[in-house]
Every structure is written in C-alpha cells, then in structure tokens.
Coordinates of C-alpha atoms in Angstrom, one line a residue:
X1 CA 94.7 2.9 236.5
X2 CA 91.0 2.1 237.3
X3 CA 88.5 3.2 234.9
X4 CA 86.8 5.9 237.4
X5 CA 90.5 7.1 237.4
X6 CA 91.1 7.5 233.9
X7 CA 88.3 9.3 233.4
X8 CA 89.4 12.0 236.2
X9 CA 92.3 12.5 234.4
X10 CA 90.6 13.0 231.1
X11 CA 88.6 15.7 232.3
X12 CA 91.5 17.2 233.9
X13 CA 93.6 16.9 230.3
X14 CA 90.4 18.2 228.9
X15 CA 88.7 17.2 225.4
X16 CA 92.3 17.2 223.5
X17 CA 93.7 14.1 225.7
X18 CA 93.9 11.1 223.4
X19 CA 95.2 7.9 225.0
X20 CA 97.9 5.9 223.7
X21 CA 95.8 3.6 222.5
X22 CA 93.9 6.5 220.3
X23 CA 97.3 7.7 219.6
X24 CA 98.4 4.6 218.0
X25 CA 95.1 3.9 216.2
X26 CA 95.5 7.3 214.9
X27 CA 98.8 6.6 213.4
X28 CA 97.4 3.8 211.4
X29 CA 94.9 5.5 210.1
X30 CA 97.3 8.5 209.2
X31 CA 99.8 5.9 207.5
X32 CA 97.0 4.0 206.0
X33 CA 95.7 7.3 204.4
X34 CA 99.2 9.0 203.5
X35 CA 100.3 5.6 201.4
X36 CA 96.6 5.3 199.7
X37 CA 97.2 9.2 198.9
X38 CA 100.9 8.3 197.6
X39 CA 99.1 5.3 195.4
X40 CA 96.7 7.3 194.3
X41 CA 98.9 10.2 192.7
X42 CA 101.6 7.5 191.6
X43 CA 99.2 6.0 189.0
X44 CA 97.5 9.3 188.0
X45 CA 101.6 10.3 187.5
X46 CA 101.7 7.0 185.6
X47 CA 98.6 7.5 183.2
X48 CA 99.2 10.9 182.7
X49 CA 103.1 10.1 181.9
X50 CA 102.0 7.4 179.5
X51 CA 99.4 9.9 177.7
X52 CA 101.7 12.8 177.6
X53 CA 104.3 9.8 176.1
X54 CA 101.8 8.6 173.2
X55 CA 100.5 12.6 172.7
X56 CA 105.0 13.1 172.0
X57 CA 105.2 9.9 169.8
X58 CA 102.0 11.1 167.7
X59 CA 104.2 14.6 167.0
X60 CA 100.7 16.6 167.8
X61 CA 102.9 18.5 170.2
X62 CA 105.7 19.3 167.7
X63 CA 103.2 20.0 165.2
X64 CA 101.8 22.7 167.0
X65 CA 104.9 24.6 168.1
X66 CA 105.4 27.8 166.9
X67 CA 108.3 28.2 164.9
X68 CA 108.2 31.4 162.9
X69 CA 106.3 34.3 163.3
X70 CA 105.7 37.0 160.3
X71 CA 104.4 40.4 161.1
X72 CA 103.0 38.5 164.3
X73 CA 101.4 36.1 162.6
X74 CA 102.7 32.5 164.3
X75 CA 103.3 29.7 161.9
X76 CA 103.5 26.3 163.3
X77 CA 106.8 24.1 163.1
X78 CA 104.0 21.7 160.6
X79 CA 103.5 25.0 158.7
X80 CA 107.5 25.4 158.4
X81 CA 108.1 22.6 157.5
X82 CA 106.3 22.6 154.1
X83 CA 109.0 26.0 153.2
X84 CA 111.6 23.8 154.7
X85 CA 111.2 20.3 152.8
X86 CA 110.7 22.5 149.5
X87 CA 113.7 24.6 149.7
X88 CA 115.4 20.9 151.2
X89 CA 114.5 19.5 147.7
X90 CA 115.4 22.6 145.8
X91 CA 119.1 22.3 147.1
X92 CA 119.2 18.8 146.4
X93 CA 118.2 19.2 142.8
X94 CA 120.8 21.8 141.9
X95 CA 124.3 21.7 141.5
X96 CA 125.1 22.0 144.9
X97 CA 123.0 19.2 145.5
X98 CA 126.0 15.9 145.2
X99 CA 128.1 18.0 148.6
X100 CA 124.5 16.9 150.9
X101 CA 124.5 13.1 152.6
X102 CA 120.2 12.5 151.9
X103 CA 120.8 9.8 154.8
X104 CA 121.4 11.9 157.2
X105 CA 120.0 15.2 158.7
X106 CA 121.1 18.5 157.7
X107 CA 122.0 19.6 161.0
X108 CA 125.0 17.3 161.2
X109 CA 126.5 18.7 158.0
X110 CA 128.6 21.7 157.3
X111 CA 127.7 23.8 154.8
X112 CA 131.1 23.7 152.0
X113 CA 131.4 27.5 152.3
X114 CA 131.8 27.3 156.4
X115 CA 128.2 29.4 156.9
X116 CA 127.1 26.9 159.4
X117 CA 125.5 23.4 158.8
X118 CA 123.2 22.9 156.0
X119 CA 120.0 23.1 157.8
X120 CA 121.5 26.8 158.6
X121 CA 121.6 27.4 155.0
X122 CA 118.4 25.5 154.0
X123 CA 116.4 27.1 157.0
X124 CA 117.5 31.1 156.0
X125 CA 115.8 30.1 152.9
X126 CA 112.4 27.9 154.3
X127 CA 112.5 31.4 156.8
X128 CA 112.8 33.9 153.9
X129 CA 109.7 32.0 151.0
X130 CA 107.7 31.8 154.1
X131 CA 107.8 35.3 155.4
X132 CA 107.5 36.1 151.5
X133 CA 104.1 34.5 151.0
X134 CA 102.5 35.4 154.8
X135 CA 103.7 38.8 154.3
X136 CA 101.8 39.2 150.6
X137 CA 98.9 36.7 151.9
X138 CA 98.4 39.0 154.6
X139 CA 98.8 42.2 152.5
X140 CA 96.0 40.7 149.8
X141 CA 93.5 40.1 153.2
X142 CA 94.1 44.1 154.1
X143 CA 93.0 45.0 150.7
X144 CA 90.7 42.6 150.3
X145 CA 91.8 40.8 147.6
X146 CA 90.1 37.3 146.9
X147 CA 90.7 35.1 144.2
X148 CA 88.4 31.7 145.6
X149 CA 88.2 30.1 142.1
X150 CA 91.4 30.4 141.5
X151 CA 93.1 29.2 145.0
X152 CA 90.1 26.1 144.3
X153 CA 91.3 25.5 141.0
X154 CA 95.0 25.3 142.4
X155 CA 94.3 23.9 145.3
X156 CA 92.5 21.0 143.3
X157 CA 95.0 20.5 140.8
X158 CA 98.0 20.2 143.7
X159 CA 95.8 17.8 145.7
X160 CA 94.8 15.7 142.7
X161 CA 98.5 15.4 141.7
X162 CA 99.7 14.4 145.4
X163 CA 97.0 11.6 145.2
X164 CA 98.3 10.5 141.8
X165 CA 101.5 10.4 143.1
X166 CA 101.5 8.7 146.2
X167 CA 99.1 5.7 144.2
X168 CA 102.1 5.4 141.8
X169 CA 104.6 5.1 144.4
X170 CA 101.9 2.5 146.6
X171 CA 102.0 5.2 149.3
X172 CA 98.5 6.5 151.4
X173 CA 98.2 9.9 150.8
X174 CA 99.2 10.9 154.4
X175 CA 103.0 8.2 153.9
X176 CA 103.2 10.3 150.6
X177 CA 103.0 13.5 152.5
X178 CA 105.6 12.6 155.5
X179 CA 108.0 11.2 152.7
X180 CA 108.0 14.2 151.1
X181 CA 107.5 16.9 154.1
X182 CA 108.9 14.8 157.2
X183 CA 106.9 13.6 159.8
X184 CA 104.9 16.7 161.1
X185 CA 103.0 17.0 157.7
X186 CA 99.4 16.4 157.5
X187 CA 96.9 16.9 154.7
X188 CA 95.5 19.4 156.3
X189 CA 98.6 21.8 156.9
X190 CA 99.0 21.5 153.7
X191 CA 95.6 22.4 152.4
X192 CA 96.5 25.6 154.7
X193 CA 99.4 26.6 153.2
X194 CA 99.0 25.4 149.7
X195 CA 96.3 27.8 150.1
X196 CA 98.2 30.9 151.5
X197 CA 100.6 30.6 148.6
X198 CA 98.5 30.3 146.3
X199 CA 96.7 33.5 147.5
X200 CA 100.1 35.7 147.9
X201 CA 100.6 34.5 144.3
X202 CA 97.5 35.5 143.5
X203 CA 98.0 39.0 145.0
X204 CA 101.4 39.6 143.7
X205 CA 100.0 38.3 140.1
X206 CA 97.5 41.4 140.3
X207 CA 99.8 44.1 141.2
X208 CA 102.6 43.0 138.9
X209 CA 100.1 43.4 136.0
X210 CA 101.5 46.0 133.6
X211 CA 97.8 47.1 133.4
X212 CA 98.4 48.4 136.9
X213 CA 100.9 51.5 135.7
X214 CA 100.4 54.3 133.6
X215 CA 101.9 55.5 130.7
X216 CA 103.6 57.9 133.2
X217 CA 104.5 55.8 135.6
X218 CA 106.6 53.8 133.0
X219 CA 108.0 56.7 131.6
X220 CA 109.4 57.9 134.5
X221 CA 110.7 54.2 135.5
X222 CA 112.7 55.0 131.8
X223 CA 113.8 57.9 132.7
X224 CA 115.3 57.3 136.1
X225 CA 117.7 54.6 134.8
X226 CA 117.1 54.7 130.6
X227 CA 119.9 52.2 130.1
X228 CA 117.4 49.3 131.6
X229 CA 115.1 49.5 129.2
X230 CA 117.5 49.6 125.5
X231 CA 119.3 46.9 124.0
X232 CA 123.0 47.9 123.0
X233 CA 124.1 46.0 119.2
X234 CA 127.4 44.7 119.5
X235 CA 130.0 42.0 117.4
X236 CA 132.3 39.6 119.5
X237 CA 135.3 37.9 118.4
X238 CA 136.0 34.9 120.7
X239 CA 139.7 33.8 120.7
X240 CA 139.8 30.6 122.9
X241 CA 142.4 29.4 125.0
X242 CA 142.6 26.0 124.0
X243 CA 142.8 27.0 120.4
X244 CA 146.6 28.1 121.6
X245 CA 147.6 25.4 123.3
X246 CA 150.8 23.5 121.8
X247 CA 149.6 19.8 120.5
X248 CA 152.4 18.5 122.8
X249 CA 151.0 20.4 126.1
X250 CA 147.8 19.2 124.9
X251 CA 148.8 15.6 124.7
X252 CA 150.7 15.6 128.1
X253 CA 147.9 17.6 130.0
X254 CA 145.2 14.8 128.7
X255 CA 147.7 11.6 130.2
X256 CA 148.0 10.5 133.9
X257 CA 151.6 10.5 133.1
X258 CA 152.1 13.9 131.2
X259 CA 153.0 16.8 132.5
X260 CA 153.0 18.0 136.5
X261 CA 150.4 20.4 137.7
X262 CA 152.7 24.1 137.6
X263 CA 153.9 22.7 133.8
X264 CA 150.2 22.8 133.3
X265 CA 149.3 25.9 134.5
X266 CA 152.0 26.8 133.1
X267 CA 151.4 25.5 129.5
X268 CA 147.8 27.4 130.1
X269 CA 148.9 30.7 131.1
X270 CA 151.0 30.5 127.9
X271 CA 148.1 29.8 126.1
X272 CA 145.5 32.6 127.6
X273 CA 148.4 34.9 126.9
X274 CA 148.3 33.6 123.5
X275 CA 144.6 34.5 122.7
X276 CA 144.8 37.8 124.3
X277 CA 147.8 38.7 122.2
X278 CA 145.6 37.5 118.6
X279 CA 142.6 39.2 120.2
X280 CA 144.7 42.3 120.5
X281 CA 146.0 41.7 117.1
X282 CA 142.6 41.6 115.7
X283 CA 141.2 44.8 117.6
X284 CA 144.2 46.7 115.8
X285 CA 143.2 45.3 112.2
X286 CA 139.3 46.0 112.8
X287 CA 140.1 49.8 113.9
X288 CA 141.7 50.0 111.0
X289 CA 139.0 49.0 109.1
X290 CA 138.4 45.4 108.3
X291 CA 135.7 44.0 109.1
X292 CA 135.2 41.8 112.3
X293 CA 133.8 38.9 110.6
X294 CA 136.1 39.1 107.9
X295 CA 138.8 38.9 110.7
X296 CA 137.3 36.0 112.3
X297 CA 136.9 33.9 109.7
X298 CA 140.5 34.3 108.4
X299 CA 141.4 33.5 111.9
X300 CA 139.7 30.5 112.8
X301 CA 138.0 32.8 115.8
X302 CA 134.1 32.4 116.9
X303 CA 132.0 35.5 115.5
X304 CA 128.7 36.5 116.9
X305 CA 126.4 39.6 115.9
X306 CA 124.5 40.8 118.9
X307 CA 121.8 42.6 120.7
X308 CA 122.0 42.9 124.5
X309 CA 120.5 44.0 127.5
X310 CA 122.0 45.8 130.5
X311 CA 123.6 43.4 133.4
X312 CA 126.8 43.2 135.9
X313 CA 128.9 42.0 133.8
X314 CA 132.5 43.8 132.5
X315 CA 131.1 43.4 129.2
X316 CA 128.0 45.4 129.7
X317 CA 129.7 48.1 131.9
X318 CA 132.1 49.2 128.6
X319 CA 128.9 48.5 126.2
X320 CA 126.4 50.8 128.2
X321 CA 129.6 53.4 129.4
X322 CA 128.3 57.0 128.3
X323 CA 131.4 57.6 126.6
X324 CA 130.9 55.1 124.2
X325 CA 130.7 56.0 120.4
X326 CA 129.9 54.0 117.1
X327 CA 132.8 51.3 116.1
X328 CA 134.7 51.5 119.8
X329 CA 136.9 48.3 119.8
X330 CA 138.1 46.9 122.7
X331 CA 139.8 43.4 124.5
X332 CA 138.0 41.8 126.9
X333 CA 138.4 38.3 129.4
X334 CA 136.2 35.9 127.4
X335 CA 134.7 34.1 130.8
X336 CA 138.5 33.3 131.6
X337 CA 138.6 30.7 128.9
X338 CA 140.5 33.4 126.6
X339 CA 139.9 36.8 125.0
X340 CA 137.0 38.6 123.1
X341 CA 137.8 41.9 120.6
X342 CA 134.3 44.0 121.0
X343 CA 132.5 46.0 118.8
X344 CA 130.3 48.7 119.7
X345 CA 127.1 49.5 117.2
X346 CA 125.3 51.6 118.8
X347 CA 122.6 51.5 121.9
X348 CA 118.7 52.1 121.5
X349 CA 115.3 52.0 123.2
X350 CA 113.7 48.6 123.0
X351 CA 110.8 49.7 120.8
X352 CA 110.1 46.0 118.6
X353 CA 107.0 44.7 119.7
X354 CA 107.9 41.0 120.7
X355 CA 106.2 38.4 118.9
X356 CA 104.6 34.6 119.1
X357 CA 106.2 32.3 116.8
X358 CA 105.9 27.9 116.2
X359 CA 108.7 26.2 114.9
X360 CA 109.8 22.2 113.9
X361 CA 113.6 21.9 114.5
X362 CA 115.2 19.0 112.3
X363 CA 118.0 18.0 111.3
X364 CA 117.9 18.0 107.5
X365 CA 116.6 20.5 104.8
X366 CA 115.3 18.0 102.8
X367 CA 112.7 17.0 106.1
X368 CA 112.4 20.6 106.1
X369 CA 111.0 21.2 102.7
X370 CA 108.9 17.9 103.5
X371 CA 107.0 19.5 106.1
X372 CA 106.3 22.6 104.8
X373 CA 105.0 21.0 101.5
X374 CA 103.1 18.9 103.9
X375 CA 101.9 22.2 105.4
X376 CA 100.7 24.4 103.0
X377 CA 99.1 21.2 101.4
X378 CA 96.5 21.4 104.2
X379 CA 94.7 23.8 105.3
X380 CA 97.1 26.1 106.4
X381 CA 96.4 26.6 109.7
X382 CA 98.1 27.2 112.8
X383 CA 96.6 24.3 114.4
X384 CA 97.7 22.0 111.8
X385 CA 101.4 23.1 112.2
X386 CA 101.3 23.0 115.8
X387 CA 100.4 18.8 115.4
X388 CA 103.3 18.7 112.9
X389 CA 105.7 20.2 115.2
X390 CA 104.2 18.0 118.3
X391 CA 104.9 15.1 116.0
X392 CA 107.9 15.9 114.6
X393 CA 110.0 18.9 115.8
X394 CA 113.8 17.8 117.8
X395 CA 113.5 20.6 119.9
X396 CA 112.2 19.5 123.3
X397 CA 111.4 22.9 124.7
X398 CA 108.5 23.9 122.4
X399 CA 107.5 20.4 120.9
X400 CA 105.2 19.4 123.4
X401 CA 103.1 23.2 122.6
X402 CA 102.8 22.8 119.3
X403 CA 106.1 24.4 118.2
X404 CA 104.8 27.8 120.5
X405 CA 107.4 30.1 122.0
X406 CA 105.8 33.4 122.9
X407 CA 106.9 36.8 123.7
X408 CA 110.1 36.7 122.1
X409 CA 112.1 39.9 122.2
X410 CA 114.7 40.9 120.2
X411 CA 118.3 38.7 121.9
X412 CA 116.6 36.0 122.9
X413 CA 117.1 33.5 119.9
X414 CA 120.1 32.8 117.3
X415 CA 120.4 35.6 115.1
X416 CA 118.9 33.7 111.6
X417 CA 116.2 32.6 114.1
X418 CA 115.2 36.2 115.2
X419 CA 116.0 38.0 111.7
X420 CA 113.3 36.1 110.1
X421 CA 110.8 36.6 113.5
X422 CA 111.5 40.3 113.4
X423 CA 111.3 41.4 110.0
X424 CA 109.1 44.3 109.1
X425 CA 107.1 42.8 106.9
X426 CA 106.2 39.8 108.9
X427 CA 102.9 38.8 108.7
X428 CA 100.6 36.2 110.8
X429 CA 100.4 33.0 108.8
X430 CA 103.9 33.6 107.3
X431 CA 105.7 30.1 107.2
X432 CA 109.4 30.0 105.8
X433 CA 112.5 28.1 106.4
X434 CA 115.3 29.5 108.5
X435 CA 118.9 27.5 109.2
X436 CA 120.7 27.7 112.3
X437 CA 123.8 25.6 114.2
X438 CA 121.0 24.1 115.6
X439 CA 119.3 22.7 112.7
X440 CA 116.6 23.4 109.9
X441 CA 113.4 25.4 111.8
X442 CA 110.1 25.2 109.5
X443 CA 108.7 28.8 111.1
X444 CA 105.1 30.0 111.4
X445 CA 104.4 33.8 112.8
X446 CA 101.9 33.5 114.8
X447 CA 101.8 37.3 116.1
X448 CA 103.4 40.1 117.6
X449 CA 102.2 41.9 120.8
X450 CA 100.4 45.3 121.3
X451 CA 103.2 46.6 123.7
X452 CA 106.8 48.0 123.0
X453 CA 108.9 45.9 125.0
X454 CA 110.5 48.5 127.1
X455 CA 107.4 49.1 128.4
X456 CA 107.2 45.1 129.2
X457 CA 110.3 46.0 131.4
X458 CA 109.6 49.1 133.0
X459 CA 106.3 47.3 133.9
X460 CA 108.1 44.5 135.4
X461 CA 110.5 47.0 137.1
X462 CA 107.8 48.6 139.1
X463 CA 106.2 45.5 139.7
X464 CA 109.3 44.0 141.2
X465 CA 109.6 47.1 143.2
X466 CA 105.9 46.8 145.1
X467 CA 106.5 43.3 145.6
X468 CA 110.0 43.7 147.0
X469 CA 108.6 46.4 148.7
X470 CA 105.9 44.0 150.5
X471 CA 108.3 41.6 151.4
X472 CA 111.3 44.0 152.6
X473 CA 108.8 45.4 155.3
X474 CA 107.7 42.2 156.5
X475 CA 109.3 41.1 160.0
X476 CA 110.1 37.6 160.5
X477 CA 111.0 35.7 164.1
X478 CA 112.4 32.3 164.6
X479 CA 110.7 30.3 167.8
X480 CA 111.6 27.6 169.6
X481 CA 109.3 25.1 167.3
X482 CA 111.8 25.0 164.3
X483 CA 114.2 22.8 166.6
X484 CA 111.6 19.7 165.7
X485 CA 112.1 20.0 162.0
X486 CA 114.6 17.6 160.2
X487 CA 116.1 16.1 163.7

C-alpha cells in the first residue's frame, strides 16, 4: 500500500487506527512494563518477607500479643508470662514438682490427675495471680491510692537482686531474665509488672490493716460465726498402728521376700483394728475416771495437752459441736495411721494477748545454764541475747533474728514452750530455762501485744473478705497471645 494510500485509510479508521507495526511496538512496551511491574513488587514481597521474618525471630510480635484481659485491661503475652514462669517455678518446687519433665514444654504433658496438660494446670493459675494483682492494682488507681516510695524501694531491691543473680550465674541481665521468664521477657516488662504487684500489694496491705475496722465491725464478725474466733482445750491419746503390728508381720513386711501384698494389708488392717480396739479401751477407763495421761503412760500411747482453733477437720467438728460438754470422750481415726481417745476441756474466746519472745535451742542443759550465766553476766539486754542466739541457738527458724519469733498465740508452740510465754506474770526482760522434745530453749520475753487475739482474727476475717471481694468481681479473658508462651 502506497504511503498516500495509507494515510486515506487512517483517516477513514479515524484517530484510534494503530498499525501493526504500532500494535507490535505497543506490545513490547506493555510486556516490558508488566514484567518490570512484576520485578518490582517481587523484591518489595521479598524485603518486606525478610523484615516481617527478622521482626518474628526478634519475638516483638509475640511480645506484644494480647493474651489476657482483666476488667478490660489487655495484658500482653510478655506480661503473662512473668504470672506464668512464677507459678511454672512454684509447681516445680513443690511436691508435685518430680511428675514434670523440665526438658520439655508443659503443653506436651498430662497433668497426673487427667485435668488436661500441665500448661492447663500451670496457666489457670498464671490466669488467676494475674487477674488478682490487675484487679487490686486497678482498684488502688480508682481510689487513689499511691505508695511511690514504697513500689521504689521494692522495685530497687527486686532489680538489685536480679543483677546480683545473673553476675553470679555469668549471665547479662536480659540472658538472666529469659532463663528465668522464657524468651518474651524483657527488663522492661518486668519493671511494669513488678510494679503493678507491688502496688496491688500495697493496696491490699492498707485495707487488710486491722486499723481499718471498728470495734463494731469486729464484733459483729464474732458474732456471725463465734466459733472462729475461740480456741477449744483438748487431751489426745494417740494409739498407732504400727505399735500393733506382730514382730513377725513386721519382719516379713520390711523383706523383698516376706509376705505378699493382701497378707500385708491384711497384717495392717489387723493392726488398725488393734489400736482402735485399745483406744476404745482407754476412752472407757478415762470416763470412768482416770486420767488420760495417766492412761497413756501406762500404755505406751502418745499424750498431748492442747489448745485449738476451728478447721475442717473430723476432729474439730466434734470439738466445736454445740452439744459438747466438759470431759466428752470420744474415738477418733488418728490421720489413718491408727486411733485417738479425745478429751473435751472446754471452748473459749481467744482473749491472751500474743506475745514476742527470743530463744537459743540446744541440745544440753549444761549449754543451757552456760548461756544464761553468760547472759545475765552482761548487760542484760535484749540485743545481747539476740547475738547469743545468732551465734549459738540449733534452731534454724529464729537464729538468723536473733532468737525472735513474734506474735505468738496461744497453740502455736510445744506446750512447756508456750506455758512459760503465757504466764501471767510474765514480764519484759524475763529470761528462764524451759525443756522441750526439742531441746533446752534459754527464753527472753520480749513483749506482748496491745490486741486480744480474736480481734487479730476477726480483723483478718474482714480483711480477707474485701480482698476476696476485689478479686471475685474481677473478669478475666484469655486471647489468642497466651499460645506463644512456653511452646
């Protein structure tokens, strides 16, 4: 086609005609542009794949996931985990402890009791401290509680001690921290919730004072449930078991050879029968007068002279039973390692002031009398018998304090121990020497407190109360962000 010709047709086609020649250089173009385009969002793909890839492998996403929210307040899977890995540890440290593998995650193990796997188990509880201490942080911002030099102080101390720690162990303070709280933990989540606990400690701290109820409100915590607040004076007679079992049983039962297991429960049922049949004995001899220590002795039984306090027990339900009247005997299971006779005394308010008292436990009088001639050789202060019982008491619960045990109500201690603490005519300075099973205890009274102890309960009634109040309202909601914690 001539060129004149072309051009005819063009303007026939009008302005949209596009030869093939256009056509194909079009295509080129197009292709050129659609495979630069396809480059283009390839390695942004790429980049962005490789960024999103090192954000994952830096856990900042998992960190940030919500995993519980309390009262609508969303706590992070890093903030979970700090409730978790405690409640991890405190499961490995008690009995229950040797049934968990520590090499592997708690998700692949069954709890022993078929409620799930372990992490079930150990996440209820991680779920249930942290909704405890958001929902009582969060009450203590409403009211507008602050305690800053006190969180501080805490907050110091906790920090100063991880440092310490991880030094010791040749960790970095953030290794230290993902040992310890798995690999989402970071200084600063912990700050923030060592923080928050500390403040919902705080808070609970100030309404569980006893200064915060009246003298009414504590009588009438007595008088909705009296029995709480006494202490109910009792005698036991323990007849064991094993104190019935026939040498020869005994000496079978204690060989890989001896006797098969149903002759040894056998030879054990004998023997429990045994102990309840002397217990019942006994109950029939004290009714009729003797004495239950008397009874014991003659016996070969344990005796023990008691005061009590309310609790579930079958023991306490006949003690504290309405119905019960001054020398009641009964026969009870003695924690199914035999049979207990029961003496009832009598039941009464808890009105004894407890009382701070030090103490150096040894082993022999004569080390006794040493130290109290060594004592009151000095000058006779309490500091100077709190450095003797640092330096030489046996008994590793008070030695460190200088001997100290304080607030001790009538119960808590041996009987010899308390009958010298709770003497009427106790005085502060008072030293003496008191013998127990456990020893020879050089004693010191330090003082007794301004408050009747039922008072000390009722207090601690109510105060439980508000707090389980607090918590019991709280609303708690698992998310999605707990599924990156101990995988």
């Amino acid at each position: 086609m001539s060129a004149s010709r072309e051009k005819k047709v063009r303007q026939e086609r009008g302005t949209d005609y596009v030869s093939p020649k256009e056509e194909k250089e079009r295509k080129e173009c197009a292709e050129v542009r659609r495979t630069t385009v396809i480059f283009t969002i390839c390695a942004v793909l790429f980049v962005f794949g490789v960024a999103a890839m090192a954000l994952w492998n830096s856990g900042t996403i998992q960190r940030g996931a919500a995993a519980v929210r309390v009262n609508g307040e969303t706590f992070t899977a890093a903030d979970f985990a700090y409730y978790y890995y405690n409640a991890r540890a405190n499961l490995l440290n008690s009995s229950a402890g040797s049934e968990v593998d520590t090499s592997k995650s708690l998700r692949l193990q069954d709890h022993t009791a078929g409620a799930g796997t372990w992490f079930d188990y150990v996440s209820n509880k991680a779920v249930q401290a942290l909704t405890n201490a958001a929902a009582a942080a969060q009450a203590a911002k409403s009211a507008g509680f602050t305690a800053d030099d006190k969180i501080s102080e805490q907050l110091n101390e906790a920090l100063s001690s991880l440092s310490d720690a991880a030094t010791s162990y040749g960790y970095t303070t953030s290794q230290y921290l993902k040992a310890i709280y798995g690999p989402l933990m970071t200084t600063k989540v912990l700050e923030r919730n060592l923080r928050m606990t500390a403040l919902a400690d705080a808070y609970v701290e100030s309404i569980s004072g006893a200064d915060n109820f009246s003298d009414a409100d504590l009588t009438a915590a007595y008088d909705a449930d009296p029995d709480s607040f006494c202490t109910v004076h009792f005698e036991s007679v323990a007849f064991l078991a094993a104190d019935y079992m026939s040498s020869d049983a005994s000496a079978e039962s204690s060989t890989e050879s001896g006797t098969s297991d149903t002759d040894s429960d056998v030879a054990a049922a004998a023997a429990l029968g045994a102990s309840q049949e002397a217990a019942a004995q006994a109950s029939v001899r004290v009714k009729n007068g003797e004495s239950a220590q008397a009874v014991a002795d003659e016996l070969g039984a344990s005796y023990s002279d008691y005061k009590t306090y309310k609790d579930s027990s079958d023991l306490s339900t006949w003690l504290f039973d309405a119905a019960r009247q001054e020398g009641d005997v009964t026969v009870l299971d003695y924690y199914g390692a035999g049979a207990q006779l029961v003496v009832f005394h009598g039941k009464e308010r808890a009105d004894f002031f407890p009382v701070n008292v030090r103490h150096i436990l040894v082993e022999d009088e004569a080390k006794a009398n040493e130290l109290l001639e060594q004592f009151n050789a000095g000058d006779k202060s309490e500091a100077s018998f709190a450095a003797l019982a640092e330096e030489n008491s046996t008994d590793t619960g008070s030695s460190s304090n200088g001997g100290l045990y304080e607030n001790v109500y009538v119960g808590q201690m041996v009987k010899p121990f308390e009958d010298w603490c709770f003497d009427a005519s106790r005085q502060v300075g008072d030293v003496g020497i008191v013998q127990t099973d456990y020893g020879y205890h050089v004693m010191y009274f330090s003082g007794r407190s301004d408050t009747p102890y039922w008072k000390t309960l009722a207090a601690s009634k109510l105060a439980t109360d508000s707090v389980n109040a607090l918590t019991e309202s709280a609303t708690s909601e698992r998310l999605n962000g707990i599924r990156f914690i101990d995988n």
